[in-house]
Amino acid sequence: MKSFQVDQNGYYGEFGGAYIPEVLYQNVEDLKKNYLQIIESESFKKEFALLLRDYVGRPSPLYYAKRLSNKYGCKIYLKREDLNHTGAHKINNAIGQVLIAKAMGKTKIIAETGAGQHGVATATVAALMNMECIVFMGKTDIERQHMNVQRMEMLGTEVRPVTSGNMTLKDATNEAIRYWCCHPEDTYYVIGSTVGPHPYPDMVARLQSVISKEIKEQLKEKEGRDYPDYLMACVGGGSNAAGTIYHYIDDTRVKIVLAEAGGKGIDTPYTAATIQCGRLGIIHGAKTLVMQTEDGQIIEPYSISAGLDYPGIGPIHANLAEQHRATILAVNDDEAMDAAFELTRLEGIIPAIESAHALGALSKVKFNPEDVVVLTVSGRGDKDMDTFINYMENKKNK
Ligand SMILES: *Cc1c(COP(=O)(O)O)cnc(C)c1O
């Protein structure tokens, strides 16, 4: 049987691989040679599990959302990644990768960040593990996300402003790669999602796979069977989704529904729905679907959610979409915002706007009353309060 997991050459179907400049070859090759052995070693497993439990607060609860279930006519469980330390799933990956960096003898870590969430997660783990840390961030994003910049600085991380291009995530990523090229000996590059050259997408998926491992155990206890009928998650680069589906990816009893950011609509230029609007290309070292013009220039994506506006998509998800293993739905800004308010009023949970895209997909699926649905709430909405308040004000004034 064919698998939807990565193959020996680092591909998911036709997507993935490592398209990198010569100067990075050794770094990526070292990582490729070592990551599986480290992840599967007893010492890594023990330390990772202990930190996930005592520092992050795992297992994250699987919460039966009764009022939300009534609304959509099925049984909805929420996987509560919003309750993790630092407020989202990103900390799982950051801890795992910094442990890998240490095992490889690196003393410095670097990361890229857009909205600042991955930067904060990495800065947090850098403080915890006493590693020097530089986070590259576009100047535009620094101005938009001041609180996260201050958090990183308080944690002892240097935030390095990037002034090339549009001064956003894509430019920060390029700058981080450039820095890594010049400091291969002592530096490890922590990528924040299932993107980048092989082995990053597979490594990040494995580090986030604790999410579906827990779902299995929790469903067994609550439903008497360890699989749901539906798994739902939002996709930016695809890491919370990859973690949610990891242990079910080849189990076709389980339907997979992924929500990407439609922005103002996939028929407008203001969208981040890469799977539906992108074409095959290469971005940040991987062959995948990319938002690009006719002649291959990357199009700056748009979404109300800062965590979903990446112009590429994890190769794992590009393949799931192409093979029709997953259903991909575009959820627009206003649909996501309404879904966030709905969850808040029905269950008393304020989700991150990213996560609200997964919730916004609920009304687009036809469920049966006995269907068991697990939807991952990737993060909490504290960071998005300004956007929520502005949205409410604008609605009132209309
Ligand atoms: C960063 C982020 C995302 C998007 O990243 P993925 O790699 O697609 O999971 C989703 N939700 C939250 C809360 C985030 O911070």
Coordinates of C-alpha atoms and ligand atoms in Angstrom, one line a residue:
M1 CA 0.0 0.0 0.0
K2 CA 1.3 3.5 -0.8
S3 CA 1.8 5.7 2.2
F4 CA 1.2 9.4 2.7
Q5 CA 4.3 9.7 4.9
V6 CA 7.6 10.9 3.5
D7 CA 9.6 8.5 1.3
Q8 CA 13.3 7.7 1.5
N9 CA 14.2 10.6 -0.7
G10 CA 12.4 13.2 1.3
Y11 CA 9.3 13.4 -1.0
Y12 CA 5.6 13.3 -0.5
G13 CA 4.5 12.2 -4.0
E14 CA 6.0 14.9 -6.2
F15 CA 6.4 17.4 -3.4
G16 CA 9.2 18.1 -0.9
G17 CA 12.9 17.3 -1.4
A18 CA 15.8 19.6 -0.6
Y19 CA 16.5 22.4 -3.1
I20 CA 19.2 24.2 -1.4
P21 CA 22.3 26.2 -2.3
E22 CA 25.6 24.4 -2.2
V23 CA 26.8 26.2 0.9
L24 CA 23.9 24.8 2.9
Y25 CA 24.4 21.2 1.7
Q26 CA 26.5 20.1 4.6
N27 CA 24.2 21.6 7.3
V28 CA 21.1 19.9 5.9
E29 CA 23.0 16.7 5.2
D30 CA 24.2 16.5 8.9
L31 CA 20.7 17.0 10.1
K32 CA 19.3 14.4 7.7
K33 CA 21.9 11.9 8.9
N34 CA 21.2 12.5 12.6
Y35 CA 17.6 13.5 13.2
L36 CA 15.9 10.1 13.2
Q37 CA 18.6 8.6 15.3
I38 CA 18.3 11.4 17.9
I39 CA 14.5 11.5 17.9
E40 CA 14.4 7.7 18.5
S41 CA 17.1 7.6 21.1
E42 CA 16.0 6.8 24.7
S43 CA 17.6 10.0 26.1
F44 CA 15.8 12.3 23.7
K45 CA 12.5 10.5 24.2
K46 CA 12.8 10.8 27.9
E47 CA 13.8 14.4 28.1
F48 CA 11.2 15.5 25.4
A49 CA 8.4 13.6 27.2
L50 CA 9.3 15.1 30.5
L51 CA 9.3 18.7 29.2
L52 CA 6.1 18.2 27.3
R53 CA 4.5 17.0 30.5
D54 CA 5.9 19.3 33.1
Y55 CA 6.8 22.4 31.1
V56 CA 4.2 22.6 28.3
G57 CA 1.4 21.0 30.4
R58 CA 0.7 17.9 28.2
P59 CA -1.4 16.0 27.5
S60 CA -3.6 18.8 26.3
P61 CA -7.2 18.0 27.0
L62 CA -9.6 16.5 24.4
Y63 CA -12.7 18.4 25.3
Y64 CA -16.2 17.4 24.3
A65 CA -17.8 20.6 23.1
K66 CA -21.5 19.9 23.8
R67 CA -23.1 23.2 22.7
L68 CA -20.9 23.4 19.6
S69 CA -21.9 19.7 18.8
N70 CA -25.6 20.6 19.1
K71 CA -25.1 23.4 16.7
Y72 CA -23.5 21.3 14.0
G73 CA -25.3 18.0 14.5
C74 CA -22.4 15.7 15.3
K75 CA -20.0 15.0 18.2
I76 CA -17.3 17.5 18.3
Y77 CA -14.2 17.2 20.4
L78 CA -11.7 20.0 20.6
K79 CA -8.0 19.2 21.0
R80 CA -6.9 22.0 23.2
E81 CA -3.4 23.1 22.0
D82 CA -4.5 26.6 23.2
L83 CA -3.8 25.5 26.7
N84 CA -0.1 24.8 26.2
H85 CA 2.5 27.0 27.7
T86 CA 3.0 30.1 25.5
G87 CA -0.5 29.5 24.1
A88 CA -0.2 27.3 21.0
H89 CA 1.2 24.1 19.5
K90 CA 4.5 25.7 18.4
I91 CA 6.2 25.1 21.7
N92 CA 6.1 21.3 21.0
N93 CA 8.3 21.7 17.9
A94 CA 10.6 24.4 19.4
I95 CA 11.4 22.1 22.4
G96 CA 12.1 19.1 20.1
Q97 CA 14.3 21.0 17.7
V98 CA 16.4 22.7 20.4
L99 CA 17.0 19.3 22.0
I100 CA 18.1 18.0 18.6
A101 CA 20.4 21.1 18.3
K102 CA 22.0 20.3 21.7
A103 CA 22.4 16.6 20.8
M104 CA 24.2 17.7 17.6
G105 CA 26.6 19.9 19.7
K106 CA 25.3 23.3 18.5
T107 CA 25.5 26.3 20.9
K108 CA 23.5 28.9 19.0
I109 CA 20.0 28.8 17.5
I110 CA 18.4 31.0 14.9
A111 CA 14.8 31.2 13.8
E112 CA 12.6 33.2 11.4
T113 CA 9.3 34.6 12.5
G114 CA 6.3 36.4 10.9
A115 CA 3.7 37.3 13.5
G116 CA 6.2 36.4 16.2
Q117 CA 4.6 33.3 17.6
H118 CA 7.3 30.9 16.4
G119 CA 9.9 33.5 17.5
V120 CA 8.4 33.6 21.0
A121 CA 8.3 29.8 21.3
T122 CA 11.9 29.5 20.2
A123 CA 13.0 32.4 22.5
T124 CA 11.2 30.6 25.4
V125 CA 13.1 27.4 24.8
A126 CA 16.4 29.2 24.3
A127 CA 16.0 30.7 27.7
L128 CA 15.0 27.4 29.2
M129 CA 18.0 25.6 27.7
N130 CA 20.5 28.4 28.0
M131 CA 21.2 28.8 24.3
E132 CA 22.2 31.9 22.5
C133 CA 19.3 32.9 20.1
I134 CA 18.8 35.3 17.2
V135 CA 15.3 35.7 15.6
F136 CA 15.0 37.2 12.2
M137 CA 11.9 39.3 11.7
G138 CA 10.8 41.6 8.9
K139 CA 10.7 45.3 9.9
T140 CA 7.1 45.6 8.8
D141 CA 6.2 42.7 11.2
I142 CA 8.3 44.2 14.0
E143 CA 6.1 47.3 13.8
R144 CA 2.9 45.3 13.6
Q145 CA 3.7 42.8 16.4
H146 CA 5.4 44.9 19.0
M147 CA 4.3 42.9 22.0
N148 CA 5.9 39.7 20.7
V149 CA 9.2 41.6 20.0
Q150 CA 9.2 42.8 23.6
R151 CA 8.5 39.2 24.8
M152 CA 11.4 37.8 22.8
E153 CA 13.8 40.5 24.1
M154 CA 12.6 39.9 27.7
L155 CA 13.5 36.3 27.2
G156 CA 17.0 37.2 26.2
T157 CA 16.8 36.8 22.4
E158 CA 18.2 39.2 19.9
V159 CA 15.5 40.2 17.4
R160 CA 17.2 41.2 14.1
P161 CA 15.2 43.4 11.8
V162 CA 15.1 42.5 8.2
T163 CA 14.7 45.3 5.7
S164 CA 14.8 43.5 2.4
G165 CA 11.8 42.8 0.1
N166 CA 8.4 43.5 1.7
M167 CA 10.1 43.1 5.1
T168 CA 7.8 40.2 6.2
L169 CA 8.1 36.5 6.8
K170 CA 9.5 35.4 3.5
D171 CA 12.3 38.0 3.7
A172 CA 13.0 37.0 7.3
T173 CA 13.3 33.4 6.2
N174 CA 15.8 34.3 3.5
E175 CA 17.9 36.3 6.0
A176 CA 17.9 33.4 8.5
I177 CA 19.1 31.0 5.7
R178 CA 21.8 33.5 4.7
Y179 CA 23.0 33.7 8.3
W180 CA 23.0 29.9 8.6
C181 CA 25.2 29.7 5.5
C182 CA 27.8 31.8 7.2
H183 CA 27.7 30.1 10.6
P184 CA 27.3 26.4 9.9
E185 CA 29.6 25.1 12.6
D186 CA 27.9 26.3 15.8
T187 CA 24.4 27.3 14.6
Y188 CA 21.2 25.3 14.3
Y189 CA 18.2 26.7 12.4
V190 CA 14.8 26.1 14.1
I191 CA 12.1 26.1 11.4
G192 CA 8.6 26.7 12.8
S193 CA 6.4 24.6 10.5
T194 CA 6.3 21.6 8.2
V195 CA 8.2 23.6 5.5
G196 CA 11.7 24.0 4.2
P197 CA 14.1 21.4 2.8
H198 CA 13.9 17.7 3.8
P199 CA 14.2 16.6 6.6
Y200 CA 12.5 19.6 8.2
P201 CA 8.9 18.8 7.2
D202 CA 9.2 15.2 8.4
M203 CA 11.1 16.3 11.5
V204 CA 8.5 18.9 12.5
A205 CA 5.6 16.5 11.8
R206 CA 7.2 13.9 14.0
L207 CA 7.7 16.4 16.8
Q208 CA 4.1 17.6 16.6
S209 CA 2.8 14.0 16.2
V210 CA 2.3 13.9 20.0
I211 CA -1.0 15.6 19.2
S212 CA -2.5 12.6 17.4
K213 CA -0.8 10.1 19.7
E214 CA -2.8 11.7 22.6
I215 CA -6.0 11.9 20.5
K216 CA -5.8 8.1 20.0
E217 CA -5.5 7.5 23.7
Q218 CA -8.1 10.1 24.7
L219 CA -10.7 8.9 22.1
K220 CA -10.2 5.3 23.2
E221 CA -11.1 6.4 26.7
K222 CA -14.1 8.6 25.7
E223 CA -15.5 6.8 22.7
G224 CA -14.3 3.2 23.1
R225 CA -12.5 3.4 19.7
D226 CA -9.2 5.2 19.0
Y227 CA -10.1 6.9 15.7
P228 CA -12.6 9.7 14.8
D229 CA -14.6 10.0 11.6
Y230 CA -13.2 13.4 10.9
L231 CA -10.0 15.3 11.8
M232 CA -10.1 19.0 11.2
A233 CA -7.3 21.6 11.5
C234 CA -6.2 24.9 10.0
V235 CA -3.1 25.1 7.7
G236 CA -0.6 27.8 7.4
G237 CA 2.6 25.9 6.8
G238 CA 0.9 22.8 8.1
S239 CA 2.5 21.8 11.4
N240 CA -0.6 21.7 13.7
A241 CA -2.5 19.8 11.0
A242 CA 0.4 17.4 10.5
G243 CA 0.5 16.7 14.2
T244 CA -3.2 16.2 14.3
I245 CA -3.3 13.6 11.4
Y246 CA 0.1 12.0 11.8
H247 CA -1.0 8.6 13.3
Y248 CA -4.1 8.5 11.1
I249 CA -2.6 9.5 7.8
D250 CA -2.9 6.1 6.2
D251 CA -6.1 5.1 8.0
T252 CA -8.8 5.8 5.4
R253 CA -11.6 5.3 8.0
V254 CA -10.6 8.9 9.1
K255 CA -11.6 11.8 6.8
I256 CA -9.3 14.8 6.9
V257 CA -10.5 18.3 6.5
L258 CA -8.0 21.1 6.3
A259 CA -8.9 24.8 6.4
E260 CA -6.7 27.3 4.6
A261 CA -7.0 31.1 4.8
G262 CA -9.3 32.4 2.1
G263 CA -8.6 36.0 3.1
K264 CA -11.1 38.2 1.3
G265 CA -11.9 35.3 -1.1
I266 CA -10.0 33.0 -3.4
D267 CA -11.3 34.9 -6.4
T268 CA -9.6 38.1 -5.2
P269 CA -5.9 39.0 -5.0
Y270 CA -6.2 39.1 -1.2
T271 CA -5.9 35.4 -0.2
A272 CA -3.5 33.0 1.4
A273 CA -5.2 29.8 0.1
T274 CA -2.0 28.3 -1.3
I275 CA -3.3 24.8 -2.0
Q276 CA -6.2 26.2 -4.1
C277 CA -4.5 29.1 -5.7
G278 CA -0.8 28.0 -5.8
R279 CA 1.1 26.3 -8.6
L280 CA 4.1 24.0 -8.4
G281 CA 7.3 25.8 -7.6
I282 CA 10.2 25.9 -5.2
I283 CA 10.1 28.0 -2.0
H284 CA 12.6 27.9 0.9
G285 CA 14.2 24.7 -0.2
A286 CA 11.1 22.6 -1.0
K287 CA 9.2 21.8 -4.1
T288 CA 5.5 22.5 -3.3
L289 CA 2.6 24.7 -4.2
V290 CA 3.5 28.3 -4.2
M291 CA 1.5 31.5 -4.6
Q292 CA 3.2 33.0 -7.7
T293 CA 2.7 35.1 -10.7
E294 CA 2.9 33.8 -14.3
D295 CA 6.6 34.3 -14.4
G296 CA 7.3 32.8 -11.0
Q297 CA 7.5 35.9 -8.7
I298 CA 6.1 35.1 -5.3
I299 CA 2.8 36.8 -4.5
E300 CA 2.6 38.3 -1.0
P301 CA -0.3 36.4 0.6
Y302 CA -3.1 38.0 2.6
S303 CA -5.1 36.8 5.5
I304 CA -6.5 38.5 8.6
S305 CA -4.6 35.9 10.5
A306 CA -0.9 36.6 10.7
G307 CA 0.0 32.9 11.3
L308 CA -1.6 31.6 8.0
D309 CA -0.2 34.0 5.4
Y310 CA 2.7 31.9 4.2
P311 CA 3.0 31.8 0.4
G312 CA 3.9 28.1 0.4
I313 CA 2.5 25.0 2.0
G314 CA 4.0 22.0 3.6
P315 CA 4.7 19.3 1.0
I316 CA 2.9 16.7 3.1
H317 CA -0.4 18.7 2.6
A318 CA 0.2 19.5 -1.1
N319 CA 0.3 15.8 -1.6
L320 CA -2.7 15.0 0.6
A321 CA -4.7 17.5 -1.5
E322 CA -3.4 16.2 -4.8
Q323 CA -4.2 12.6 -3.9
H324 CA -7.6 13.6 -2.6
R325 CA -6.7 12.1 0.8
A326 CA -7.7 15.4 2.4
T327 CA -10.5 17.9 1.7
I328 CA -9.2 21.4 1.5
L329 CA -11.6 24.3 2.3
A330 CA -10.9 28.0 2.0
V331 CA -12.3 29.9 5.0
N332 CA -12.5 33.6 4.5
D333 CA -11.7 36.3 7.1
D334 CA -15.3 37.1 8.0
E335 CA -16.2 33.4 8.3
A336 CA -13.2 32.8 10.6
M337 CA -14.0 35.8 12.7
D338 CA -17.7 34.8 13.1
A339 CA -16.6 31.3 14.0
A340 CA -14.3 32.7 16.7
F341 CA -17.1 34.7 18.2
E342 CA -19.4 31.6 18.0
L343 CA -17.0 29.4 19.9
T344 CA -16.5 32.1 22.5
R345 CA -20.2 32.4 23.1
L346 CA -21.0 28.7 23.0
E347 CA -18.1 27.3 24.9
G348 CA -16.3 30.2 26.6
I349 CA -13.1 29.6 24.7
I350 CA -11.5 32.4 22.7
P351 CA -9.5 30.8 20.0
A352 CA -6.6 32.2 17.9
I353 CA -7.8 33.6 14.6
E354 CA -5.7 30.8 12.9
S355 CA -7.7 28.1 14.8
A356 CA -10.9 29.9 14.0
H357 CA -10.4 29.0 10.3
A358 CA -10.8 25.3 11.3
L359 CA -13.9 26.2 13.2
G360 CA -15.2 28.2 10.2
A361 CA -15.0 25.0 8.1
L362 CA -17.6 23.2 10.3
S363 CA -20.5 24.8 8.5
K364 CA -19.1 23.6 5.1
V365 CA -19.2 19.9 6.0
K366 CA -22.3 17.7 6.0
F367 CA -22.1 15.6 9.2
N368 CA -24.2 12.6 10.4
P369 CA -25.4 12.8 14.0
E370 CA -23.2 9.9 15.0
D371 CA -20.0 11.3 13.5
V372 CA -17.1 11.9 15.8
V373 CA -15.2 15.0 14.9
V374 CA -11.8 16.0 16.4
L375 CA -10.9 19.6 15.7
T376 CA -7.6 21.0 16.8
V377 CA -7.7 24.5 18.5
S378 CA -4.1 25.3 17.6
G379 CA -3.8 28.4 19.9
R380 CA -5.5 30.8 22.1
G381 CA -6.9 34.2 21.1
D382 CA -5.2 36.5 23.7
K383 CA -2.7 37.7 21.0
D384 CA -5.6 38.6 18.7
M385 CA -7.7 40.8 21.0
D386 CA -7.0 44.0 19.1
T387 CA -8.2 42.4 15.9
F388 CA -11.3 41.0 17.6
I389 CA -12.2 44.3 19.2
N390 CA -11.7 46.2 15.9
Y391 CA -13.9 43.7 14.0
M392 CA -16.7 44.1 16.6
E393 CA -16.5 47.9 16.4
N394 CA -16.6 47.9 12.6
K395 CA -19.6 45.5 12.6
K396 CA -21.5 47.8 15.1
N397 CA -20.8 50.8 12.9
K398 CA -22.0 49.2 9.7
Ligands
LIG1 C1 1.6 29.6 13.6 C2 0.2 29.2 13.9 C3 -0.5 28.4 13.0 C4 -0.1 28.1 11.7 O1 1.0 27.2 11.6 P1 0.9 25.7 11.2 O2 2.3 25.3 11.0 O3 0.1 25.6 9.9 O4 0.3 25.0 12.3 C5 -1.8 28.0 13.4 N1 -2.3 28.4 14.6 C6 -1.6 29.1 15.5 C7 -2.2 29.4 16.9 C8 -0.3 29.5 15.2 O5 0.4 30.2 16.1

